[in-house]
mmCIF file of C-alpha atoms in Angstrom:
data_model
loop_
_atom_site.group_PDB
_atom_site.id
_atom_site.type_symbol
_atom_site.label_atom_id
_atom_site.label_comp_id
_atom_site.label_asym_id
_atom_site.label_seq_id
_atom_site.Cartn_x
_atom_site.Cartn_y
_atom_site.Cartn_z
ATOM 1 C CA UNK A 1 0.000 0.000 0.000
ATOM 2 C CA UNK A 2 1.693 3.257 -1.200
ATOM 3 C CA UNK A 3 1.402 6.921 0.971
ATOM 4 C CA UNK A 4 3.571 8.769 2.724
ATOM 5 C CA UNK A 5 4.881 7.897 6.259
ATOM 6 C CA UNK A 6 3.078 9.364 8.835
ATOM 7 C CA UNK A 7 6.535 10.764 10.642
ATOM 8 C CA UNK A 8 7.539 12.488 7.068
ATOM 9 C CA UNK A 9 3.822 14.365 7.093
ATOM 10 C CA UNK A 10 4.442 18.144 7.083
ATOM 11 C CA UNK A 11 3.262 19.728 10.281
ATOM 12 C CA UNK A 12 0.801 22.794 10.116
ATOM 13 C CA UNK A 13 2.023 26.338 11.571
ATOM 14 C CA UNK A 14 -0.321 28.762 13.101
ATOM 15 C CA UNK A 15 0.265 32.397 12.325
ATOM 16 C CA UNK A 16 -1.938 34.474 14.197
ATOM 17 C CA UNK A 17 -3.417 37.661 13.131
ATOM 18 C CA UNK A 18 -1.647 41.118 14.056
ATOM 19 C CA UNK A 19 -3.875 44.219 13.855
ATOM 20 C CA UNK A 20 -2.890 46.606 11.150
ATOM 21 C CA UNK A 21 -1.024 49.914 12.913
ATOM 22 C CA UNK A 22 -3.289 52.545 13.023
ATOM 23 C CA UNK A 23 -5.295 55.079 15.655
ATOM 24 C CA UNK A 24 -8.996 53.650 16.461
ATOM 25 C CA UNK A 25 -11.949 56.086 16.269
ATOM 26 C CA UNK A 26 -11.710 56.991 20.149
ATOM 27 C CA UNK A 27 -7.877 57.778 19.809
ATOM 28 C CA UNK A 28 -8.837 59.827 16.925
ATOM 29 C CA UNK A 29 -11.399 61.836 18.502
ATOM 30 C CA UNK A 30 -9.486 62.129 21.619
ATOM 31 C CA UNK A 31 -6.702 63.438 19.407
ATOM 32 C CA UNK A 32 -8.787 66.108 17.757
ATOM 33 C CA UNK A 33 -10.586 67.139 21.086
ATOM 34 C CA UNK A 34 -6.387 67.718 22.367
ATOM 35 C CA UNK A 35 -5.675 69.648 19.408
ATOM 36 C CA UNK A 36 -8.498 71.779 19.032
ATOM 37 C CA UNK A 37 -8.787 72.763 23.286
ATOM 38 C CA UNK A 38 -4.881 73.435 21.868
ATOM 39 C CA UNK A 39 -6.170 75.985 19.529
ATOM 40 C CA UNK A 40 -8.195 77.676 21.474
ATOM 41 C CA UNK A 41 -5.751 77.992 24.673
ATOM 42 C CA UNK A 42 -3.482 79.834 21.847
ATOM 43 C CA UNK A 43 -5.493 81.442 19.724
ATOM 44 C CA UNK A 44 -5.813 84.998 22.092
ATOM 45 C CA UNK A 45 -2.162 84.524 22.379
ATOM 46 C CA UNK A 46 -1.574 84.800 18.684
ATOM 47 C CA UNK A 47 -4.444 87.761 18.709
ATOM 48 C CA UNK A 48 -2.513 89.450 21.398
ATOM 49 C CA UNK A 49 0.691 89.304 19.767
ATOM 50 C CA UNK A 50 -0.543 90.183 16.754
ATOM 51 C CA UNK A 51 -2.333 93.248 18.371
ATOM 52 C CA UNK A 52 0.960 94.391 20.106
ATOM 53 C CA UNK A 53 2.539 94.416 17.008
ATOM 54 C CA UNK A 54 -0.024 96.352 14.715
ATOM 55 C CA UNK A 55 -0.189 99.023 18.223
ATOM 56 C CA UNK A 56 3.647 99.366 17.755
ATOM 57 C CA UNK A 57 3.205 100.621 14.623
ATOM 58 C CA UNK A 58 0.565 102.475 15.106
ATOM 59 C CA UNK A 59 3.401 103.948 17.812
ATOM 60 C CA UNK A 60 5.590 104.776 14.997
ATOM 61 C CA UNK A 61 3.128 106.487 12.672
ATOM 62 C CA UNK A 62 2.359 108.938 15.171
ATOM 63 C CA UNK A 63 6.000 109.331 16.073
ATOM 64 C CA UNK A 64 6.520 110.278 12.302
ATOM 65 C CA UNK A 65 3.250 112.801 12.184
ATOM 66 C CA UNK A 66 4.637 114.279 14.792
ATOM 67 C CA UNK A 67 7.951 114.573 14.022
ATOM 68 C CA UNK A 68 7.009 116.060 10.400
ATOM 69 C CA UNK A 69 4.839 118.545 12.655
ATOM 70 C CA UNK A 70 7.774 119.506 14.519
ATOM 71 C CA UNK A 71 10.094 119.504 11.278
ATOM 72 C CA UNK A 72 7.240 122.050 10.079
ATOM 73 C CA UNK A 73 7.233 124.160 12.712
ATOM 74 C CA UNK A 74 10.948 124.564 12.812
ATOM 75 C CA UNK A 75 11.422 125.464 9.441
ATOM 76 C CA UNK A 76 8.299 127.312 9.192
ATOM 77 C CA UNK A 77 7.917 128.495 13.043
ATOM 78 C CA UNK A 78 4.627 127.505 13.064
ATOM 79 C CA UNK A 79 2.752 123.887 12.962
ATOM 80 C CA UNK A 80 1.240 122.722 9.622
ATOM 81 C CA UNK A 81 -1.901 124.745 8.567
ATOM 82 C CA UNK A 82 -5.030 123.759 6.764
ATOM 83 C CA UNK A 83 -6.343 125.888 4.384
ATOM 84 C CA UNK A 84 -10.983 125.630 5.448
ATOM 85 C CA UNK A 85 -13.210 127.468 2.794
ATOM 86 C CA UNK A 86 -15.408 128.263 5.169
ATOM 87 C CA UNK A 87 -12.997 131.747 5.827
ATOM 88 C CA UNK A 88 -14.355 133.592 3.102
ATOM 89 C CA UNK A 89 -15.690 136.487 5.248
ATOM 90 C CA UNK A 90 -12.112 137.025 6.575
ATOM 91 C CA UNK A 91 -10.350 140.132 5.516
ATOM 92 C CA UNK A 92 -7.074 138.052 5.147
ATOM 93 C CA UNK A 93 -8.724 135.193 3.566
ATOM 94 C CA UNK A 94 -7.907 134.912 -0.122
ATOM 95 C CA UNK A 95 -8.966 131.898 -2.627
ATOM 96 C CA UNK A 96 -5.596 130.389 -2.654
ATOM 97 C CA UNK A 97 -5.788 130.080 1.024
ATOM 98 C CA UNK A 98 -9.549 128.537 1.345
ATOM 99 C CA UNK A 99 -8.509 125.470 -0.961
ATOM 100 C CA UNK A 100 -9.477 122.906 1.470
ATOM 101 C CA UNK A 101 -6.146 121.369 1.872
ATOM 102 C CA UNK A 102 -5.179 119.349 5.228
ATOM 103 C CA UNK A 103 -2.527 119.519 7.954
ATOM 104 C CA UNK A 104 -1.614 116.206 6.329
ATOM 105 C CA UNK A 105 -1.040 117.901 3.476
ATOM 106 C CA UNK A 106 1.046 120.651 4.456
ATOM 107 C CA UNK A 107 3.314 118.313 6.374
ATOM 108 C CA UNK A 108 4.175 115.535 3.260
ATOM 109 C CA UNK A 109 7.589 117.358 2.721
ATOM 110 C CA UNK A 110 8.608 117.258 6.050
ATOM 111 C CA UNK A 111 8.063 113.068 6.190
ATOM 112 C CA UNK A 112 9.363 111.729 3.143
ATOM 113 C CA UNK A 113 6.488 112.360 0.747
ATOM 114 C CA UNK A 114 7.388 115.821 -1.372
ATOM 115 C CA UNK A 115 6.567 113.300 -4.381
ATOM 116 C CA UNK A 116 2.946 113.273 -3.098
ATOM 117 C CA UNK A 117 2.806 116.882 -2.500
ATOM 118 C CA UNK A 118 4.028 117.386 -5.712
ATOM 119 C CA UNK A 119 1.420 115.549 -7.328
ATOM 120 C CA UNK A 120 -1.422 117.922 -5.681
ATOM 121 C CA UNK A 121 0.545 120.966 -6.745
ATOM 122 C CA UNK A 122 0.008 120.129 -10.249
ATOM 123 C CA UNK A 123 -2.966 119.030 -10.002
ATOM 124 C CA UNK A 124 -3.871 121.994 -8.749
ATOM 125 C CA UNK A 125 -4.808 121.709 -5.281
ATOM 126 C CA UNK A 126 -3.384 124.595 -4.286
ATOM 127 C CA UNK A 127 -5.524 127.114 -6.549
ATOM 128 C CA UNK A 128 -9.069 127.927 -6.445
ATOM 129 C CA UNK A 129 -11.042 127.638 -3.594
ATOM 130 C CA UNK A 130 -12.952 124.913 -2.216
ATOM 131 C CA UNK A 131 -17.006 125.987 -0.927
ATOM 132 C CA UNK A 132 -17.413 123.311 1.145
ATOM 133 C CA UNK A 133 -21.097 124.178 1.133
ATOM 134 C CA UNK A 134 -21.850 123.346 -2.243
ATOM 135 C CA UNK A 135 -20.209 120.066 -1.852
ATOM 136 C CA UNK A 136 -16.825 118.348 -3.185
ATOM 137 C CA UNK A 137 -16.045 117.692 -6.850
ATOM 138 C CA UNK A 138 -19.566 119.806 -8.241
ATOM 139 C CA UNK A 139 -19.455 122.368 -10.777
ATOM 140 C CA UNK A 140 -16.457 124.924 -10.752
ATOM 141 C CA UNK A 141 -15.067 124.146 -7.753
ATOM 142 C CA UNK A 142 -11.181 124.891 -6.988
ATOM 143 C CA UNK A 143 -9.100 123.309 -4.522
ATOM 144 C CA UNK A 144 -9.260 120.024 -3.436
ATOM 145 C CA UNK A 145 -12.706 120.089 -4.950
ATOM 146 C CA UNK A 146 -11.930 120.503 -8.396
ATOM 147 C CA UNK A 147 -13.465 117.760 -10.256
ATOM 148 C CA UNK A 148 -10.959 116.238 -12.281
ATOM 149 C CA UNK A 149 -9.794 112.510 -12.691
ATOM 150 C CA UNK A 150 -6.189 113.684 -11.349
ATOM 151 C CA UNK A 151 -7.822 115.217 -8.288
ATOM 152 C CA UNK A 152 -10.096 112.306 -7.728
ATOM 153 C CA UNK A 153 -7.120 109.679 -7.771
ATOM 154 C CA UNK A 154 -5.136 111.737 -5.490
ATOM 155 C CA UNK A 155 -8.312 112.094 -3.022
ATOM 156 C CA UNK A 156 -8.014 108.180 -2.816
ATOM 157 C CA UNK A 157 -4.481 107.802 -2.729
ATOM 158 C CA UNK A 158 -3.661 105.314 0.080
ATOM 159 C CA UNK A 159 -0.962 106.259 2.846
ATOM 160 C CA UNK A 160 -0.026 103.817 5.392
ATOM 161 C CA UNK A 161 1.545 106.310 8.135
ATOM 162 C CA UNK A 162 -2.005 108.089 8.542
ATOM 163 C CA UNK A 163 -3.931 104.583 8.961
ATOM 164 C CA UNK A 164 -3.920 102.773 12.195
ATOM 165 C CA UNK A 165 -3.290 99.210 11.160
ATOM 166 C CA UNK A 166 -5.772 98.054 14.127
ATOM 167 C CA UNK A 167 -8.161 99.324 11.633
ATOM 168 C CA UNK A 168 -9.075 98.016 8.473
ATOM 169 C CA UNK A 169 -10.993 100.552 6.612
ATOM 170 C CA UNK A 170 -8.664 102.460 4.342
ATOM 171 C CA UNK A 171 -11.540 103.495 1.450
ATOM 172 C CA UNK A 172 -14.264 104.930 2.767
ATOM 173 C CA UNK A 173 -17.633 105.595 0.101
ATOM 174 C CA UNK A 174 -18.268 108.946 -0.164
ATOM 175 C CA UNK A 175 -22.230 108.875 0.790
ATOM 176 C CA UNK A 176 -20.417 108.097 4.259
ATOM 177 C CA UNK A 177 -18.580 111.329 4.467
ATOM 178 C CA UNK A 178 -20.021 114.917 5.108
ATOM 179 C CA UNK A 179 -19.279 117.583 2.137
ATOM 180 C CA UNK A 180 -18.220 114.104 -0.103
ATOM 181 C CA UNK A 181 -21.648 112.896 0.422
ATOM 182 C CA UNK A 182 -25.076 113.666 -1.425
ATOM 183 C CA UNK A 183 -23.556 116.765 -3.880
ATOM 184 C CA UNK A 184 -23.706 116.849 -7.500
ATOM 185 C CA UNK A 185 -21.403 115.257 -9.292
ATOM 186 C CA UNK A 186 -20.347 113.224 -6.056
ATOM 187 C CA UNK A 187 -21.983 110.034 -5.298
ATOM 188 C CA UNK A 188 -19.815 106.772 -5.806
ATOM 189 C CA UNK A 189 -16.393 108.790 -5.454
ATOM 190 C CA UNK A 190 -14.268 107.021 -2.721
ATOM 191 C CA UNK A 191 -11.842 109.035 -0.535
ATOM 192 C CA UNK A 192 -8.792 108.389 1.739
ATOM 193 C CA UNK A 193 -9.734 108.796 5.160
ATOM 194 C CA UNK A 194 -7.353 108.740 8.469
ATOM 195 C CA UNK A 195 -7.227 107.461 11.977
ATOM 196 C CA UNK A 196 -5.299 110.556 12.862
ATOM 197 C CA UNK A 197 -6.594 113.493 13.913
ATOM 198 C CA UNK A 198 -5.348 116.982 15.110
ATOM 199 C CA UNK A 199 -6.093 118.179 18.213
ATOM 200 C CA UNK A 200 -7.959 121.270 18.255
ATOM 201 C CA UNK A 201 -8.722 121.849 21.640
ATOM 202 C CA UNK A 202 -11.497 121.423 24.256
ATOM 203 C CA UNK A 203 -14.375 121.701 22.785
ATOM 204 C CA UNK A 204 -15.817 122.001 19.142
ATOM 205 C CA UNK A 205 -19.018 124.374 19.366
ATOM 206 C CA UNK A 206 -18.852 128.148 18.336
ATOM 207 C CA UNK A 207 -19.918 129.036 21.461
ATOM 208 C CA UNK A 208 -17.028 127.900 23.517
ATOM 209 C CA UNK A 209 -14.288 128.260 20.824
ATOM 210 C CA UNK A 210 -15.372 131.225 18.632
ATOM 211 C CA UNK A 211 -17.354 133.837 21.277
ATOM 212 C CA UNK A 212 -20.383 133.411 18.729
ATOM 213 C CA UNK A 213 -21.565 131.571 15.873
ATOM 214 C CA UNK A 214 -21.213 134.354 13.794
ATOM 215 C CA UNK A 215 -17.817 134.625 14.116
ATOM 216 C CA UNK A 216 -14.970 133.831 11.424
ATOM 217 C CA UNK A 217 -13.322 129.864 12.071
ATOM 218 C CA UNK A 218 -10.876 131.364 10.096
ATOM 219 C CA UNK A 219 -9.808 134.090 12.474
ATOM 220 C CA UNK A 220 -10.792 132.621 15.687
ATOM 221 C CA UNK A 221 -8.229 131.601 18.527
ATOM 222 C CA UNK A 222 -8.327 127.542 19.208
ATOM 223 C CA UNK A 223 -7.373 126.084 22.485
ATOM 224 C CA UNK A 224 -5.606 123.377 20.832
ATOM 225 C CA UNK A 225 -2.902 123.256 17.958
ATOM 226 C CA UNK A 226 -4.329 121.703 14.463
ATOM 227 C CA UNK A 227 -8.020 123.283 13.094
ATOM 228 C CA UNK A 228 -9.858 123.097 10.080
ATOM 229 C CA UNK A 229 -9.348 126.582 9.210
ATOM 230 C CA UNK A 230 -5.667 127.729 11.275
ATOM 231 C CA UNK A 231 -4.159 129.144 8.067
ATOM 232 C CA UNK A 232 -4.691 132.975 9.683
ATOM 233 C CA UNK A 233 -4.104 131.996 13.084
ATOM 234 C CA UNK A 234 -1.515 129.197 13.450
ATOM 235 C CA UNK A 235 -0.062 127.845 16.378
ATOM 236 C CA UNK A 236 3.996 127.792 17.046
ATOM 237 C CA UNK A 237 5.703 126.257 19.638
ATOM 238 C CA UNK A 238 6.106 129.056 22.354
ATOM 239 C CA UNK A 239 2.744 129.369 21.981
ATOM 240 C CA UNK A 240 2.063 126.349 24.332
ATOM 241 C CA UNK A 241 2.019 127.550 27.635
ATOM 242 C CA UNK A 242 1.137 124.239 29.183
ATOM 243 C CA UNK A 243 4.192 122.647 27.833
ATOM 244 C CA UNK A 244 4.506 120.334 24.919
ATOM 245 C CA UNK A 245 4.731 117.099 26.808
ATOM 246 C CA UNK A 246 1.593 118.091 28.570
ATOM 247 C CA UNK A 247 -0.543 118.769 25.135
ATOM 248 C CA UNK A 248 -1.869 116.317 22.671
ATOM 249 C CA UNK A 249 -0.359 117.230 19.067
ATOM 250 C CA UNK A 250 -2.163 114.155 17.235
ATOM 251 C CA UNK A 251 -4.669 111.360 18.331
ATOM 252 C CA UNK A 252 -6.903 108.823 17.261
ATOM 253 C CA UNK A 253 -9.983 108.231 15.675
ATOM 254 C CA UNK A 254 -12.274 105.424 13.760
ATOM 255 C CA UNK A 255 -13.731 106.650 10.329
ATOM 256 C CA UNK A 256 -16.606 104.582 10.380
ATOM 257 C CA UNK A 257 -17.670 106.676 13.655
ATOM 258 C CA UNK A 258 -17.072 110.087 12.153
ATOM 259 C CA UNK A 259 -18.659 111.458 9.023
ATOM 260 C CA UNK A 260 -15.657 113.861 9.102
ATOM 261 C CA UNK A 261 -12.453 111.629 7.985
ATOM 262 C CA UNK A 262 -11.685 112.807 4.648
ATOM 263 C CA UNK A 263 -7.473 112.260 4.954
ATOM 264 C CA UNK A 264 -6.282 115.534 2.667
ATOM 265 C CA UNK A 265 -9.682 117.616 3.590
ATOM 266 C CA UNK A 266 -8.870 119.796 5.812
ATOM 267 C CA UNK A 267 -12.579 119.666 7.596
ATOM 268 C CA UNK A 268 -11.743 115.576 7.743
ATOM 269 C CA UNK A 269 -8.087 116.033 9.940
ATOM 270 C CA UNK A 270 -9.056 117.197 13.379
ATOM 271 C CA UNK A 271 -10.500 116.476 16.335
ATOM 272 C CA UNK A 272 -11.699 117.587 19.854
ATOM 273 C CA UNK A 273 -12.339 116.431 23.176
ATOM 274 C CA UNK A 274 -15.755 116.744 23.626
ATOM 275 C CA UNK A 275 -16.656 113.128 23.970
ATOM 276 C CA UNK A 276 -14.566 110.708 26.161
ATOM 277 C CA UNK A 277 -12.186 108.248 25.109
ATOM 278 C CA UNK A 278 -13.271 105.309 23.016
ATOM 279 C CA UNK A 279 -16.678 107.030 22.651
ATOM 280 C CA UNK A 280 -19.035 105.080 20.317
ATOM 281 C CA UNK A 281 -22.440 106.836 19.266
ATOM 282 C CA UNK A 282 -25.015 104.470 17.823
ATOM 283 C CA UNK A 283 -25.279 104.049 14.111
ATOM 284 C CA UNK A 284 -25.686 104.601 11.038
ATOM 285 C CA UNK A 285 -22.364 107.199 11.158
ATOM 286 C CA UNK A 286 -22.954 109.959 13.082
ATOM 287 C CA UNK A 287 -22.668 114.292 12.441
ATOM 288 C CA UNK A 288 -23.919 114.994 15.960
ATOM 289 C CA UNK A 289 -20.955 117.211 16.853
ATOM 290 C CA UNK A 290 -21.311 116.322 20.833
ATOM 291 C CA UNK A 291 -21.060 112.721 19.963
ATOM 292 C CA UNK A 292 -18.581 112.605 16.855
ATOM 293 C CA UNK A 293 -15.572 115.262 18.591
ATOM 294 C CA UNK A 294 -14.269 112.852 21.107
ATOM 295 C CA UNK A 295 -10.640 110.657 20.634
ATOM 296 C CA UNK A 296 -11.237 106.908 19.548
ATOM 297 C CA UNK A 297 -9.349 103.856 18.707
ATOM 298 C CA UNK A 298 -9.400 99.868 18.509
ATOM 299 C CA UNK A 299 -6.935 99.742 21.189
ATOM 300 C CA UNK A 300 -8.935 97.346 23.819
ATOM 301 C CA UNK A 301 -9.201 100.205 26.461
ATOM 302 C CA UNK A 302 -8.286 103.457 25.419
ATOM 303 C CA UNK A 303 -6.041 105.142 22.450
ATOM 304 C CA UNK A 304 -2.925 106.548 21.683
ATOM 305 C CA UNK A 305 -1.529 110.131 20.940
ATOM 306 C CA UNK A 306 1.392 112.358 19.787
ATOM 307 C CA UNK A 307 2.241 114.989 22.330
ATOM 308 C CA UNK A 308 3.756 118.408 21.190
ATOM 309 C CA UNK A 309 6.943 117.015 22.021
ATOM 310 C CA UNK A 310 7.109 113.930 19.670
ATOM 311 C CA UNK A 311 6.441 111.847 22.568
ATOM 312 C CA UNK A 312 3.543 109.191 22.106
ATOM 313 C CA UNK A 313 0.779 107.841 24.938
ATOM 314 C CA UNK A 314 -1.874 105.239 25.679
ATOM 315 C CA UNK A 315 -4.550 106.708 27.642
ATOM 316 C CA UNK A 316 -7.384 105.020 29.140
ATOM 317 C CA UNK A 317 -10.701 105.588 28.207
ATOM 318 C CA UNK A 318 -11.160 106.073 32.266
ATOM 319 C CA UNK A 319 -9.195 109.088 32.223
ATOM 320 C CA UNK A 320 -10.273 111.772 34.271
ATOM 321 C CA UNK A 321 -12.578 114.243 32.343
ATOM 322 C CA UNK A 322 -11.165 117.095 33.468
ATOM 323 C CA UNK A 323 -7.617 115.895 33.261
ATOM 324 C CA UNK A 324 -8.775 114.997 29.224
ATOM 325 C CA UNK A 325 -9.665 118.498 28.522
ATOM 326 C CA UNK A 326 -6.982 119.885 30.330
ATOM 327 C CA UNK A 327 -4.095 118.104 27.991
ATOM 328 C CA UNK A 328 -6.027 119.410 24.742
ATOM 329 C CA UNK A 329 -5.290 123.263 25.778
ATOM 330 C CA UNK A 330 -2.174 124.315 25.140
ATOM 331 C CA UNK A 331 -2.025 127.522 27.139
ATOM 332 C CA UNK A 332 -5.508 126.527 29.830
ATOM 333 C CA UNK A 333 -2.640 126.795 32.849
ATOM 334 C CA UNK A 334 -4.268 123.610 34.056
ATOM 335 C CA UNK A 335 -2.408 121.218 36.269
ATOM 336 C CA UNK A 336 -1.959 118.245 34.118
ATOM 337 C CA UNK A 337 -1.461 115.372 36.698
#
């Protein structure tokens, strides 16, 4: 009988089965759950940081307004002037001197931007005057006005040193801001607008600054430094009583909350301290004077600004009131402390 030897017979092996390497669905969503608690322990520290860094440079813009103020004034002997067309009663207004042009303006060859200035020279910025009252870029208009595509492109024309970077609106519409807004030959024209205002003093109203309402802007005294209108009466160093590092030169301000923020206008470039620190009216954008004229930022707390000297400050929006008012006034002999 033939078949194979039962001692030769090949012997079976067992080879068990080994999972495949991998992470089960609990290890998995464990895994996630880590990662995204992870996230969110880190994500206010990246906000922070990134916060601290756009403040620093909102530091150094104002450090660079303020030192082409102070380049201004000692070349000139007086701070930058904007040229208001609302001066046309004054006996030493003139045309060329109402054409709506900013402090900003004035003060581009004293940081690094004669090219810009050069470009509103010949587009003629400078000549003409600007009525504010009938509205910007309408009929014959002069100045800043004048309603030409040169003028219109350099009435957008970005600048980085007069934006906070904390904010993001660099465009604003022009139905948003006063005198661009609801004019002939107007609507849809977009215009530069800044987070950096000049301080004019302690309080806005005719009344307070100007004796009566009937009074000239033009001609009027200002408790603070940088008007609308200062291109009769401007403001030199020795004429701050209260001592530069006691005065605000330059602070802050959101566009969106102030219908007053054209960049190069010189109606758009200052501010007052009538309403308190980080003071935010309700919507739609505001042209209530009381509730617009007040220093504002997206600093968590407070906001930042130039002093006569060059110096720059965060101040809370829990200053004292009175202490607020006080370092607007150059020459108010308040105690600032």
């Amino acid at each position: 009988m033939l078949g194979v030897e039962q001692g030769n017979r090949p012997s079976a092996k067992f080879h068990p089965v080994v999972p495949a390497p991998g992470f089960t669905l609990v290890e998995l969503l464990v895994v996630i759950a880590i990662i995204g608690v992870l996230v969110a322990l880190l994500l206010p520290a990246v906000q922070a940081a990134r916060e601290a860094a756009r403040r620093a440079q909102c530091v150094n813009n104002l450090k660079n307004l303020a030192l082409g103020n102070l380049n201004h004034e000692s070349a000139m002997k007086i701070f930058p002037r904007s040229y208001d067309g609302f001066g046309g009663s004054s006996p030493k207004a003139t045309p060329a001197k109402e054409n709506g042009s900013s402090w900003i303006v004035s003060t581009f060859p004293y940081m690094e931007q004669q090219a810009l200035y050069d470009q509103f020279k010949s587009a003629q910025a400078f000549e003409g005057r600007f009525d504010a009252n009938n509205g910007a870029m309408s009929g014959s208009q002069g100045g800043i006005g004048r309603n030409t595509p040169a003028m219109r492109e350099l009435m957008r024309t970005p600048l980085d040193i007069i934006r906070c970077p904390s904010d993001d609106s660099s465009l604003a519409p022009s139905e948003t801001q006063y005198q661009w807004s609801n004019n002939e030959g107007t609507s849809g024209v977009p215009v530069t607008t800044t987070n950096y205002k000049g301080n004019a003093g302690n309080a806005w109203c005719y009344g307070r600054w100007f004796g009566n309402r009937d009074e000239n802007p033009s001609t009027a005294p200002i408790s603070g430094i940088l008007f609308r209108a200062n291109y009769v009466t401007p403001v030199s160093v020795k004429q701050i009583t209260d001592g530069t590092s006691n005065t605000f030169l330059i602070g802050e301000d959101l566009p969106e909350q102030n219908a007053h923020s054209v960049a190069y206008y010189s109606n758009g470039s200052w501010m007052a301290t009538d309403a308190e620190i980080n003071y935010l009216p309700e919507p739609p954008i505001p042209r209530k004077y009381e509730d617009v004229y007040g220093f504002r930022s997206r600093h968590a707390g407070g906001a930042q600004f130039a002093m006569a000297d060059g110096s720059v400050r965060f101040y809370e929006g829990s200053i004292d009131y009175k202490l607020y008012q006080a370092l607007s006034t150059k020459a108010g002999d308040e105690a600032a402390n």
